[in-house]
Amino acid sequence: MHIRPYDHEKDHKGWVYTKALSYLFSPFFDDFDRENAELD
């Protein structure tokens, strides 16, 4: 496995899909981030 830094242009679409799928069967609909979290 190779872990690389987040690249907005390459990874944003995948991030949106993953975020949407994670909430598909979740009861926490009100906890949806509209922006990527800042990570150190």
XYZ file of C-alpha atoms in Angstrom:
40
model
C 0.000 0.000 0.000
C 1.270 3.434 -0.926
C -0.071 6.429 1.020
C 0.433 9.776 -0.660
C -0.592 13.325 0.188
C -4.087 14.484 -0.787
C -4.166 16.100 -4.224
C -7.306 18.214 -4.634
C -7.503 17.911 -8.429
C -6.991 14.129 -8.470
C -8.783 13.181 -5.245
C -11.707 15.571 -4.776
C -14.215 13.527 -6.821
C -13.333 10.374 -4.853
C -13.617 12.303 -1.589
C -17.126 13.475 -2.530
C -18.224 9.933 -3.489
C -16.807 8.475 -0.282
C -18.436 11.172 1.845
C -21.811 10.674 0.126
C -21.691 6.887 0.493
C -20.741 7.148 4.153
C -23.968 9.097 4.816
C -26.230 6.957 2.617
C -27.260 4.600 5.433
C -26.373 6.892 8.323
C -28.902 8.492 10.675
C -26.613 11.538 10.988
C -27.796 13.552 7.985
C -27.256 16.903 9.726
C -23.507 16.294 10.158
C -22.400 16.885 6.570
C -19.199 18.827 5.929
C -19.256 21.088 2.879
C -15.445 21.409 2.834
C -12.536 19.058 3.372
C -11.187 19.023 6.905
C -7.791 20.615 7.439
C -5.334 17.960 8.572
C -1.880 18.544 10.006
